[in-house]
Coordinates of C-alpha atoms (C1' of nucleotides) in Angstrom, one line a residue:
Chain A
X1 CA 114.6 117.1 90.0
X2 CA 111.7 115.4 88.2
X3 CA 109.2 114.1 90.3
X4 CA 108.5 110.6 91.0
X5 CA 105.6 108.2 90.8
X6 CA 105.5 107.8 94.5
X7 CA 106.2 111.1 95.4
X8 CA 103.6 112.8 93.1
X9 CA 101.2 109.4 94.8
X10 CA 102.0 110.9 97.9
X11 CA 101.1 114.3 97.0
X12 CA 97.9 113.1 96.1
X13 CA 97.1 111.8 99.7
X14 CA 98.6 114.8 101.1
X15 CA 95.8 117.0 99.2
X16 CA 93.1 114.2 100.2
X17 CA 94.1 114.2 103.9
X18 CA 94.5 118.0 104.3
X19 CA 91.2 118.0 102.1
X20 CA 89.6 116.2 105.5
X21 CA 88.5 113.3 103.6
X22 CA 89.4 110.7 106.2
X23 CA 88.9 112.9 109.4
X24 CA 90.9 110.3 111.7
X25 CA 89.4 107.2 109.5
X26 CA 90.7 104.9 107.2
X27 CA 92.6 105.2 103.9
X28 CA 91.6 102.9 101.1
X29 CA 93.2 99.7 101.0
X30 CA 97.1 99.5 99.5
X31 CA 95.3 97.6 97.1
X32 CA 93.0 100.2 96.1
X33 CA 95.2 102.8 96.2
X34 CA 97.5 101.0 94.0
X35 CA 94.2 100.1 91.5
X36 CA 93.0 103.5 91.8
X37 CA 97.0 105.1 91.3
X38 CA 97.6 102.5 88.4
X39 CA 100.8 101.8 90.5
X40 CA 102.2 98.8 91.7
X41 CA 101.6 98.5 95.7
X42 CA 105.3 98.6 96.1
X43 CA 105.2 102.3 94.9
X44 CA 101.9 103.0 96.9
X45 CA 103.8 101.6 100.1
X46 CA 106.7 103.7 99.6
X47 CA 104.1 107.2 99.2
X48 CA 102.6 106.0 102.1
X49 CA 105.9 105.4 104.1
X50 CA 107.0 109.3 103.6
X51 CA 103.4 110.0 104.7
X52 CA 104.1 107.9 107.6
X53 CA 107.8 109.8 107.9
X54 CA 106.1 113.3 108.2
X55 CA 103.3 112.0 111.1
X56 CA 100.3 112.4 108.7
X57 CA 99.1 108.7 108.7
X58 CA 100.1 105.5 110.4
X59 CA 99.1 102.3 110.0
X60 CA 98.2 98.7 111.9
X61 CA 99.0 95.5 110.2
X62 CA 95.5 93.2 109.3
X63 CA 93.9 97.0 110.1
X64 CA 94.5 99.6 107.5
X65 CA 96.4 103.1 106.8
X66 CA 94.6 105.8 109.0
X67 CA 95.2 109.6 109.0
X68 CA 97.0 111.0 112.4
X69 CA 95.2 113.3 114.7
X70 CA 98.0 112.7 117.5
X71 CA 98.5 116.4 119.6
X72 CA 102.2 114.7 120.8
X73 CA 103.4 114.6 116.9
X74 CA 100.8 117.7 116.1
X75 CA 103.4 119.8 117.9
X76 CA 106.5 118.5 116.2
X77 CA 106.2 117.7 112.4
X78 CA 103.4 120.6 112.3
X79 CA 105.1 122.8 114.4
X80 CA 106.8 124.6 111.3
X81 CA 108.6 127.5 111.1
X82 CA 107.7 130.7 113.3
X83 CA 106.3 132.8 110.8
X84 CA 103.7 130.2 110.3
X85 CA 103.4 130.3 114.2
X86 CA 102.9 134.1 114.4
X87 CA 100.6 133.6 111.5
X88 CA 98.2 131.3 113.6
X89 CA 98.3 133.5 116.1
X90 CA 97.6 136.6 114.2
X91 CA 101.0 138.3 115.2
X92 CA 103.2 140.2 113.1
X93 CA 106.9 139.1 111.9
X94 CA 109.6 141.5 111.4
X95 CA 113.3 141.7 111.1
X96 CA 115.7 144.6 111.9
X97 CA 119.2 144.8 110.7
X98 CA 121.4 146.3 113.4
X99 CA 124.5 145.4 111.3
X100 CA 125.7 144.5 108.1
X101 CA 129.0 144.0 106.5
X102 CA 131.9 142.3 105.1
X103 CA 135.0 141.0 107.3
X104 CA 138.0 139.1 107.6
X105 CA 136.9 135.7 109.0
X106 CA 137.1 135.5 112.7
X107 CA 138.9 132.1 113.9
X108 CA 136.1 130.6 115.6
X109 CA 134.3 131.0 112.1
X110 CA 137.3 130.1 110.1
X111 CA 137.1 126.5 111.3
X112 CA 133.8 125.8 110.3
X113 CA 133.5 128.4 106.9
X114 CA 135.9 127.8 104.4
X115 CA 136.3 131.6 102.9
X116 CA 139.0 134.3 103.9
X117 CA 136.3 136.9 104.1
X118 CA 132.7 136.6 105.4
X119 CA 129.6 138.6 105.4
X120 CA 128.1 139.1 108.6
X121 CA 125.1 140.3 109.8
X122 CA 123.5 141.0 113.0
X123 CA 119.6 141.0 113.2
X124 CA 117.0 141.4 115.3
X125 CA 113.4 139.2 115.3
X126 CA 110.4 140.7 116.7
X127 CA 106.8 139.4 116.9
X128 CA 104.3 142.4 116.9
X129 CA 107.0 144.5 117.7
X130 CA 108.6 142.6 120.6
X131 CA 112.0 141.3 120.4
X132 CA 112.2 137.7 120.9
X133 CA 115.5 136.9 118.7
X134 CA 118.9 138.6 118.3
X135 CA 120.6 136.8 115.2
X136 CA 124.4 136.8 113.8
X137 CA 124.4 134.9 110.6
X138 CA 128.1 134.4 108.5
X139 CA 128.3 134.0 104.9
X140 CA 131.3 133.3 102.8
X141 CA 131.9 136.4 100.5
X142 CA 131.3 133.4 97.5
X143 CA 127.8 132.9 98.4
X144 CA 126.9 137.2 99.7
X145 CA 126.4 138.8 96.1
X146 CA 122.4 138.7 96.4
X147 CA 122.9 139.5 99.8
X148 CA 122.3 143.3 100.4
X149 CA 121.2 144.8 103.9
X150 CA 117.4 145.3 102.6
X151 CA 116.9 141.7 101.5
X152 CA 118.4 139.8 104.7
X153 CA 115.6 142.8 106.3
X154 CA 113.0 141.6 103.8
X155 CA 113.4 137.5 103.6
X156 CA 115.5 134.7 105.1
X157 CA 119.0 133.9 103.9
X158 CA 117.9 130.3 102.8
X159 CA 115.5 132.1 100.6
X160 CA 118.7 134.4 99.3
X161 CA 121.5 131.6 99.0
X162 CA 122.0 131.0 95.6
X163 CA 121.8 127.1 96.8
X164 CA 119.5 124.5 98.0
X165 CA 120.5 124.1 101.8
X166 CA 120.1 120.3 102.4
X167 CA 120.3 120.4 106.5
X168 CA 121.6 121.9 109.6
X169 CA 123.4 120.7 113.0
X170 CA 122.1 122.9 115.9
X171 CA 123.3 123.3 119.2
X172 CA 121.3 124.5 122.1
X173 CA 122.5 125.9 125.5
X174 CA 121.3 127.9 128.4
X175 CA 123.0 131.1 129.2
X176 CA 122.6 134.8 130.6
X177 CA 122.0 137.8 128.8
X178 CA 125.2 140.0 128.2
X179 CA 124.3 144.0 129.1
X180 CA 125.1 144.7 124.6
X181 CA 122.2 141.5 124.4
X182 CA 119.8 142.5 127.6
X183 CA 119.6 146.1 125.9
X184 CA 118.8 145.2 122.7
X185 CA 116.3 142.3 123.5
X186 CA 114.4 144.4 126.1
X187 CA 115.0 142.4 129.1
X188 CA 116.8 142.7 132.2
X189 CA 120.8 142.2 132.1
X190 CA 121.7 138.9 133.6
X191 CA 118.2 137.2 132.4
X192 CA 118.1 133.7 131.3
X193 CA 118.9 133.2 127.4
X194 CA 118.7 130.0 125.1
X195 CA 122.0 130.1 123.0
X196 CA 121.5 128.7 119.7
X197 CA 124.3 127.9 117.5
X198 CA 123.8 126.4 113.6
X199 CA 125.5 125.3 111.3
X200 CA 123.7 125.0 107.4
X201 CA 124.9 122.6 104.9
X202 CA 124.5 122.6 101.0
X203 CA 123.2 119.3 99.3
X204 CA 127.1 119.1 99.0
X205 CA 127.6 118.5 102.9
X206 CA 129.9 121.6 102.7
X207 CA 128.9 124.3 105.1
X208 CA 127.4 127.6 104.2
X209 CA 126.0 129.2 106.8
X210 CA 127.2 129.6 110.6
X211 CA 124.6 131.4 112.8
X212 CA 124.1 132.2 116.8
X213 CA 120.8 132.9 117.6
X214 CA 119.8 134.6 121.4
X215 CA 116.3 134.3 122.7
X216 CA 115.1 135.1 126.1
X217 CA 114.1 132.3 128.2
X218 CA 110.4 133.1 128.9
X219 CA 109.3 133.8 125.4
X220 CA 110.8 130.5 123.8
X221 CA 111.5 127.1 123.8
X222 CA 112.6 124.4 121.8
X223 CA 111.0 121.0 120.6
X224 CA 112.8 117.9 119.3
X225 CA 110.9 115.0 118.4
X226 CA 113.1 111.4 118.5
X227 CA 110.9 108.9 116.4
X228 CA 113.9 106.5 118.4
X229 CA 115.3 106.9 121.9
X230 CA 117.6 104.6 123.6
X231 CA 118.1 103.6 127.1
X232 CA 120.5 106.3 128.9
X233 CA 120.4 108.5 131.9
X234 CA 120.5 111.3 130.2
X235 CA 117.6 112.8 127.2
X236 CA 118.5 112.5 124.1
X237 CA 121.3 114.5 122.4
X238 CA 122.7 115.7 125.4
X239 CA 126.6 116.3 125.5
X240 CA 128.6 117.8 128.7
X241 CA 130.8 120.4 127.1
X242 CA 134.4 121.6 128.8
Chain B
X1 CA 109.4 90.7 117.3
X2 CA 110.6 87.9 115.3
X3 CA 114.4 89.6 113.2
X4 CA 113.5 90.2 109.4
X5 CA 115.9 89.3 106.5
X6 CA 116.8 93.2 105.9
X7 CA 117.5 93.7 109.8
X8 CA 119.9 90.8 109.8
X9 CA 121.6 92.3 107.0
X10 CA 121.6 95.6 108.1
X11 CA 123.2 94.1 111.5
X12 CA 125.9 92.1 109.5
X13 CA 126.9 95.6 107.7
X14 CA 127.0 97.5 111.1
X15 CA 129.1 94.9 112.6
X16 CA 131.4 95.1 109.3
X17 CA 131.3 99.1 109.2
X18 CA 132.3 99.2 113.4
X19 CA 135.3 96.7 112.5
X20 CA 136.2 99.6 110.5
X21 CA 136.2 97.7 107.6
X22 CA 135.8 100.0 104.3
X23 CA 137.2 102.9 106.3
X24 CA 135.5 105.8 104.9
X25 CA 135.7 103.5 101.7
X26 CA 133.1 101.9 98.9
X27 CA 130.6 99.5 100.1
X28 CA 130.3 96.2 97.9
X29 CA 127.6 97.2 94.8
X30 CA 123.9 96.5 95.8
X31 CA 124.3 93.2 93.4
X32 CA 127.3 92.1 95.6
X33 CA 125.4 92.5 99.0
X34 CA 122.6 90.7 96.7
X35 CA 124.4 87.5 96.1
X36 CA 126.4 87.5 99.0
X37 CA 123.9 87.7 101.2
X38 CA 121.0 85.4 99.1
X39 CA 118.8 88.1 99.2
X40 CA 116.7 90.0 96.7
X41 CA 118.5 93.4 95.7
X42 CA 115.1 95.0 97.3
X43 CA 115.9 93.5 100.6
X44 CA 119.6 94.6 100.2
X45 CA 118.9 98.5 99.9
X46 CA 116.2 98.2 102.6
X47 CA 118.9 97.7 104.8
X48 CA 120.9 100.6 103.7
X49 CA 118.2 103.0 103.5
X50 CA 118.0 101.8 107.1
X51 CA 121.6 102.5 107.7
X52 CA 121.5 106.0 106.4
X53 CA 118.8 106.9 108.4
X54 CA 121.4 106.1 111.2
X55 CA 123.5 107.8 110.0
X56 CA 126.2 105.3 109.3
X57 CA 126.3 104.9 105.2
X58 CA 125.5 107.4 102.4
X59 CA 125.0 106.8 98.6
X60 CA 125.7 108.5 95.6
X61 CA 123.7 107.3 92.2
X62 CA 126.4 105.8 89.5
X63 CA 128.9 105.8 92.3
X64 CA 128.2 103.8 95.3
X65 CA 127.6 103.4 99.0
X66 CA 130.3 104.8 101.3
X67 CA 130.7 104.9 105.2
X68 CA 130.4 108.3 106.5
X69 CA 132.9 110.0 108.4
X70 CA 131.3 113.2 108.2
X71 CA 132.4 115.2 111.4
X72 CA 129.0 117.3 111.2
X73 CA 127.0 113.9 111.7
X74 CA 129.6 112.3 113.9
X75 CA 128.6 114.9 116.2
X76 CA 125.1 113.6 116.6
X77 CA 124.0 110.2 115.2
X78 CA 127.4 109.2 116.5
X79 CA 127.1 111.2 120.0
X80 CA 125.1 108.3 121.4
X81 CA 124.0 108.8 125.2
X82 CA 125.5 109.8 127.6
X83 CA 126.8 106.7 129.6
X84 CA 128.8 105.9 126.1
X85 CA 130.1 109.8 126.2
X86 CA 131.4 109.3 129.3
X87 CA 133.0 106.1 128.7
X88 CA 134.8 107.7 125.7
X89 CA 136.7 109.8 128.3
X90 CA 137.1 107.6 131.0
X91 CA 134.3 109.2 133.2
X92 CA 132.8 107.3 135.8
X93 CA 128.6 107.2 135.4
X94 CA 126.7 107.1 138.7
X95 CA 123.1 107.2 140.0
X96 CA 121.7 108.4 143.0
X97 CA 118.5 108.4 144.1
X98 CA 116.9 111.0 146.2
X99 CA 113.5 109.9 146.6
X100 CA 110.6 107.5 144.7
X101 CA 107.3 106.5 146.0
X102 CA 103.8 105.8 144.3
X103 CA 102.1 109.4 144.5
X104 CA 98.1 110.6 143.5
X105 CA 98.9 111.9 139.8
X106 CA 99.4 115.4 140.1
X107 CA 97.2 117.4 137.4
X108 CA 99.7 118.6 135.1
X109 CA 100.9 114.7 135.2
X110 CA 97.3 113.7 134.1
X111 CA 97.1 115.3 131.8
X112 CA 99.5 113.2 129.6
X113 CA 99.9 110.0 131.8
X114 CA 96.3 108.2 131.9
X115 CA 96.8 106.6 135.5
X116 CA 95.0 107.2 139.0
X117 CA 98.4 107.1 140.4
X118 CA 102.2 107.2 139.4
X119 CA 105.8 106.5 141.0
X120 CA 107.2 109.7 141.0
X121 CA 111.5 109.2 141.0
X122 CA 113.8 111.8 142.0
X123 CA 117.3 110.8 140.9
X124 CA 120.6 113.0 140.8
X125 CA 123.2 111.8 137.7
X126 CA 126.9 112.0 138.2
X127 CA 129.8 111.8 136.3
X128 CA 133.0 111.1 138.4
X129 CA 130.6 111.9 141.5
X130 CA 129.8 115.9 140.0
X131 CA 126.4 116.1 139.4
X132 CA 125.3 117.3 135.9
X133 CA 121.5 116.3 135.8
X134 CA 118.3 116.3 138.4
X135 CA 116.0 113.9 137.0
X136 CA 112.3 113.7 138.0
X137 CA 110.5 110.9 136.5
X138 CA 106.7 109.7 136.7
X139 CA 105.2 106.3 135.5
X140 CA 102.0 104.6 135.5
X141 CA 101.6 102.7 138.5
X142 CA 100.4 99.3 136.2
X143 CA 104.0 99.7 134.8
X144 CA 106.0 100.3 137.7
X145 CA 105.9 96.3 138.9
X146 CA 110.2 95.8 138.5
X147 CA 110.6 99.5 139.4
X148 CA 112.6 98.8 142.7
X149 CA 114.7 102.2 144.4
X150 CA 117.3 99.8 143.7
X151 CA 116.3 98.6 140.0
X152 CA 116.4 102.7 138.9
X153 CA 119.5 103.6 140.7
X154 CA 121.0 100.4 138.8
X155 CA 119.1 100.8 135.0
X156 CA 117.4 103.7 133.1
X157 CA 113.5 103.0 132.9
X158 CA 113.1 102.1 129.5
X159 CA 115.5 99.2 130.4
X160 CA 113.5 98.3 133.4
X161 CA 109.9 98.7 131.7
X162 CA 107.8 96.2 130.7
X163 CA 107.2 97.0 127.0
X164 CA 109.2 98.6 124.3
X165 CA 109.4 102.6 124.1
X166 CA 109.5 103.6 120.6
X167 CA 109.9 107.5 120.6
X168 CA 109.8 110.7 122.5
X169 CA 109.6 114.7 122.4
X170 CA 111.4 116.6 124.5
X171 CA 111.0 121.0 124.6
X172 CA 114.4 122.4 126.0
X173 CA 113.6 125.5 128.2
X174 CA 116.1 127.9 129.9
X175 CA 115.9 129.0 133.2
X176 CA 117.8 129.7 136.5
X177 CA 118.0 127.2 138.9
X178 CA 115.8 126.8 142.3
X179 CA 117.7 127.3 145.6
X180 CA 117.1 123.6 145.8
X181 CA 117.8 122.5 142.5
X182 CA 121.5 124.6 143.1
X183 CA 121.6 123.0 146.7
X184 CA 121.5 119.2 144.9
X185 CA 122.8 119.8 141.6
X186 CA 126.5 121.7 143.4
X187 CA 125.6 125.6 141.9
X188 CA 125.2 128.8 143.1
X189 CA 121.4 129.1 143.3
X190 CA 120.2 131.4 140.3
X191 CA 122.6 129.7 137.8
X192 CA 121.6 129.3 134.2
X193 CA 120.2 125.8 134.2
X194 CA 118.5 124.0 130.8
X195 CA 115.3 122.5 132.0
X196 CA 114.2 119.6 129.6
X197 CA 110.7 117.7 129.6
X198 CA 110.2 114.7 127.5
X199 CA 107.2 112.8 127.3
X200 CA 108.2 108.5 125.8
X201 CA 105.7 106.8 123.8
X202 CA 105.3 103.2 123.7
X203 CA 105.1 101.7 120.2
X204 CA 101.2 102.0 120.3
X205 CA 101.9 105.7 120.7
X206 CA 100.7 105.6 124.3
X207 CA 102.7 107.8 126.5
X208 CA 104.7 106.0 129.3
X209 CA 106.6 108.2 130.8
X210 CA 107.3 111.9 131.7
X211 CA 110.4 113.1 133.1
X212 CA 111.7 116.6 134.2
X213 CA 115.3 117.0 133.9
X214 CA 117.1 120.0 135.1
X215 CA 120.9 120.5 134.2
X216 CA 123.6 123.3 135.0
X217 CA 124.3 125.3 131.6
X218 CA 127.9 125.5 132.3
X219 CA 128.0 121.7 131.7
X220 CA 125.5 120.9 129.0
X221 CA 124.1 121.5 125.7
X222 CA 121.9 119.9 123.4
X223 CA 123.0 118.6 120.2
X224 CA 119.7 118.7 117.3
X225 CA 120.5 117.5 113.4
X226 CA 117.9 118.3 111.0
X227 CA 118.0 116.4 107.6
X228 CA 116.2 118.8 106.1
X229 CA 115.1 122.6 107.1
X230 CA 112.5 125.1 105.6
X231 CA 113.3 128.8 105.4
X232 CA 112.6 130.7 108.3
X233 CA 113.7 133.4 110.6
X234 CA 114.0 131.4 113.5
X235 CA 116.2 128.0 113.7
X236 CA 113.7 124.9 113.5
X237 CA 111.7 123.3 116.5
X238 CA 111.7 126.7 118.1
X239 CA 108.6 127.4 119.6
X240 CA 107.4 131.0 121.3
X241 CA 105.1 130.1 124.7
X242 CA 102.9 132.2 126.8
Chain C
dC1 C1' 131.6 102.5 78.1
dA2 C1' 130.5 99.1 81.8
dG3 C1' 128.9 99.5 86.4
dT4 C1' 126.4 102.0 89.8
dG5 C1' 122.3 103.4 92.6
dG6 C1' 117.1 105.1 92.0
dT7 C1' 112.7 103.7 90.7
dC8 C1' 109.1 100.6 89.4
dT9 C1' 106.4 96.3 88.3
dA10 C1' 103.7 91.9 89.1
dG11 C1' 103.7 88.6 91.6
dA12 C1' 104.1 85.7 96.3
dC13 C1' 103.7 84.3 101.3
dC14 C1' 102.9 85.6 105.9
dA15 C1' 101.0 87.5 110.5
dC16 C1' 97.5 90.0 111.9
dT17 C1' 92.7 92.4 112.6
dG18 C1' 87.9 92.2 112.8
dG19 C1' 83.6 90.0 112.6
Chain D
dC1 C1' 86.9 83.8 107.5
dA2 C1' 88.1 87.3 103.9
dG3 C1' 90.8 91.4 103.9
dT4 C1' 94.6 93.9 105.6
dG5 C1' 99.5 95.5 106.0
dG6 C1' 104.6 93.6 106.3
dT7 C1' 108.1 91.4 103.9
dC8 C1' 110.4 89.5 100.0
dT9 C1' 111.5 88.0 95.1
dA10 C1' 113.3 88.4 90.2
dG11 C1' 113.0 91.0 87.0
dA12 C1' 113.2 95.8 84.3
dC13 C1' 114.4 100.6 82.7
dC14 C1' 116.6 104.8 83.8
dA15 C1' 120.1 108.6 85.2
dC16 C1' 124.2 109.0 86.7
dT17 C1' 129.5 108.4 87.8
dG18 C1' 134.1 107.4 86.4
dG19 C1' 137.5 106.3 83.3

DNA sequence: CAGTGGTCTAGACCACTGG
DNA sequence: CAGTGGTCTAGACCACTGG
């Protein structure tokens, strides 16, 4: 997709902000932006409102666009993916396929992938050796041709899929560790687990991608930001299953 | 806050979408909603980018705007809280609470509450009188004026509070449950539980609240939708502590 | 092809901040 | 007060869908 005016003007501020230029000051004016852009400030606005959308600025009205230095929304929008985690720390990712191969699509899989036969693969996550995720990802046999076991060991299937994945629903539950999970994970059987299931879309809306993912409770957590919450009794998100 | 032009019109379309009106169908063109509701085509389509960020309406270019009916984001825009979960299945909603006095802010409550001293609210949720959530909540004392024991075990906070909350982060955790946790919340002690914490900002990004909430995992999961995702080996918002 | 949404412009009025 | 962001208008051109 060709890029647009505002979204190559946001680009722009992106490089400016993570440049330091306003440490936690003010932006120019929308004016000035728009002057110095050669855009009109409806098209500045709207580079400034994805801004906005990914925490990096906010603004005041009568006051000016600022750059965020907020810790609450540090944690969220810059929380990115693990890797970059580990990276920060100075720990070392690594996957380990324990299993790899091509099946008849279970029912519980069926219902969500539409595709007789499925590639499935089970795989382990480990920061600086430690095991902190044990994965089972299911492919449709359609979308598994650049799948072999030494690239889902080397990158990430989103990386693989011969697709753009546009989003994912996940669901997060609390569990305990069967003795199959316990033993490969390194922990005692019967130890808390977060149960994560997901389920990746295309750009299309049509899944395709189903994955569980195990983690032991004292190594990991999970953070949602809600930019909106409404009045209930209950966090946000929450649904009582059975 | 004074209602602008493109929230009335985005109200006017919810009301017509919940009446069920193009069911699943085509939304009037942007130049329809344009002249029939005197307003600029601008205003129009900031009311349905408003829309799909609910959730409720989706576009396609040289096609049209359609109510979604998507099942995947039924699941979570339309999940709603709790209270109208329950109501969808007949369940009776109740509130108990079990204790809620003005308290010395404890450290790791200082820490993101800037107040001398907070009421701290202990409050069990029920649905058709089984218990399914131990809530701990903790406000500033300069906001707790209409915080009766009564008030709370009638309303959730942010209907009670004096200012509007505008968003929150809450990090899921999973754990096992405290003998007294089990002893309140009706489970064997050393259950799975999913232990949430969410911290609500007000709209100046001020935080007004922190709550602990504490539910049984054989009753509960979270439900997370992610518009977009970024390759990874982990599934987003996961975070590794310690 | 006519009609649609996606982007963009050049203007306008207003409520609000700070001095 | 002059300057800011928030909202809104009436136009324009384009890429895209469907028939």
């Amino acid at each position: 997709m060709r890029q647009t005016r505002y979204q190559s003007i946001a680009e722009d501020l992106r490089r400016s902000l993570a440049a330091g230029h306003p440490p936690g000051g003010l932006l120019p004016s929308e004016s000035e932006l728009s002057a110095s852009h050669g855009a009109s400030r409806v098209t500045v606005r709207r580079a400034l409102e994805l801004l906005r959308s990914e925490g990096l600025v906010d603004s005041r009205q009568g006051f000016g666009w600022f750059a965020r230095t907020d810790p609450v929304r540090q944690s969220l929008g810059r929380l990115g993916t693990i890797e970059a985690q580990l990276a920060d720390q100075g720990r070392r990712p690594e996957r380990k396929v324990l299993d790899h191969r091509v099946v008849r699509t279970p029912p519980e899989v069926a219902s969500i992938l539409d595709s007789e036969r499925v590639l499935r693969t089970r795989r382990l996550n480990l920061a600086d050796g430690q095991p902190f995720a044990l994965v089972t990802v299911w492919c449709p046999e359609a979308l598994a041709d650049g799948l072999t076991r030494e690239a889902v060991e080397q990158s990430s299937f989103y990386d693989l899929l011969p697709l753009d994945v546009a989003g994912a629903t996940q669901t997060i539950a609390a569990g305990l560790a069967t003795d199959d999970e316990a033993k490969v994970l390194g922990v005692p059987a019967g130890s808390p687990v977060l149960r994560c299931e997901r389920v990746t879309r295309a750009a299309s809306d049509e899944a395709v991608l189903l994955s569980h993912h195990v983690f032991p409770a004292h190594l990991t957590e999970f953070v949602v930001d809600l930019p909106h919450v409404a009045p209930s009794m209950a966090p946000t998100g929450l649904r009582l299953v059975e």
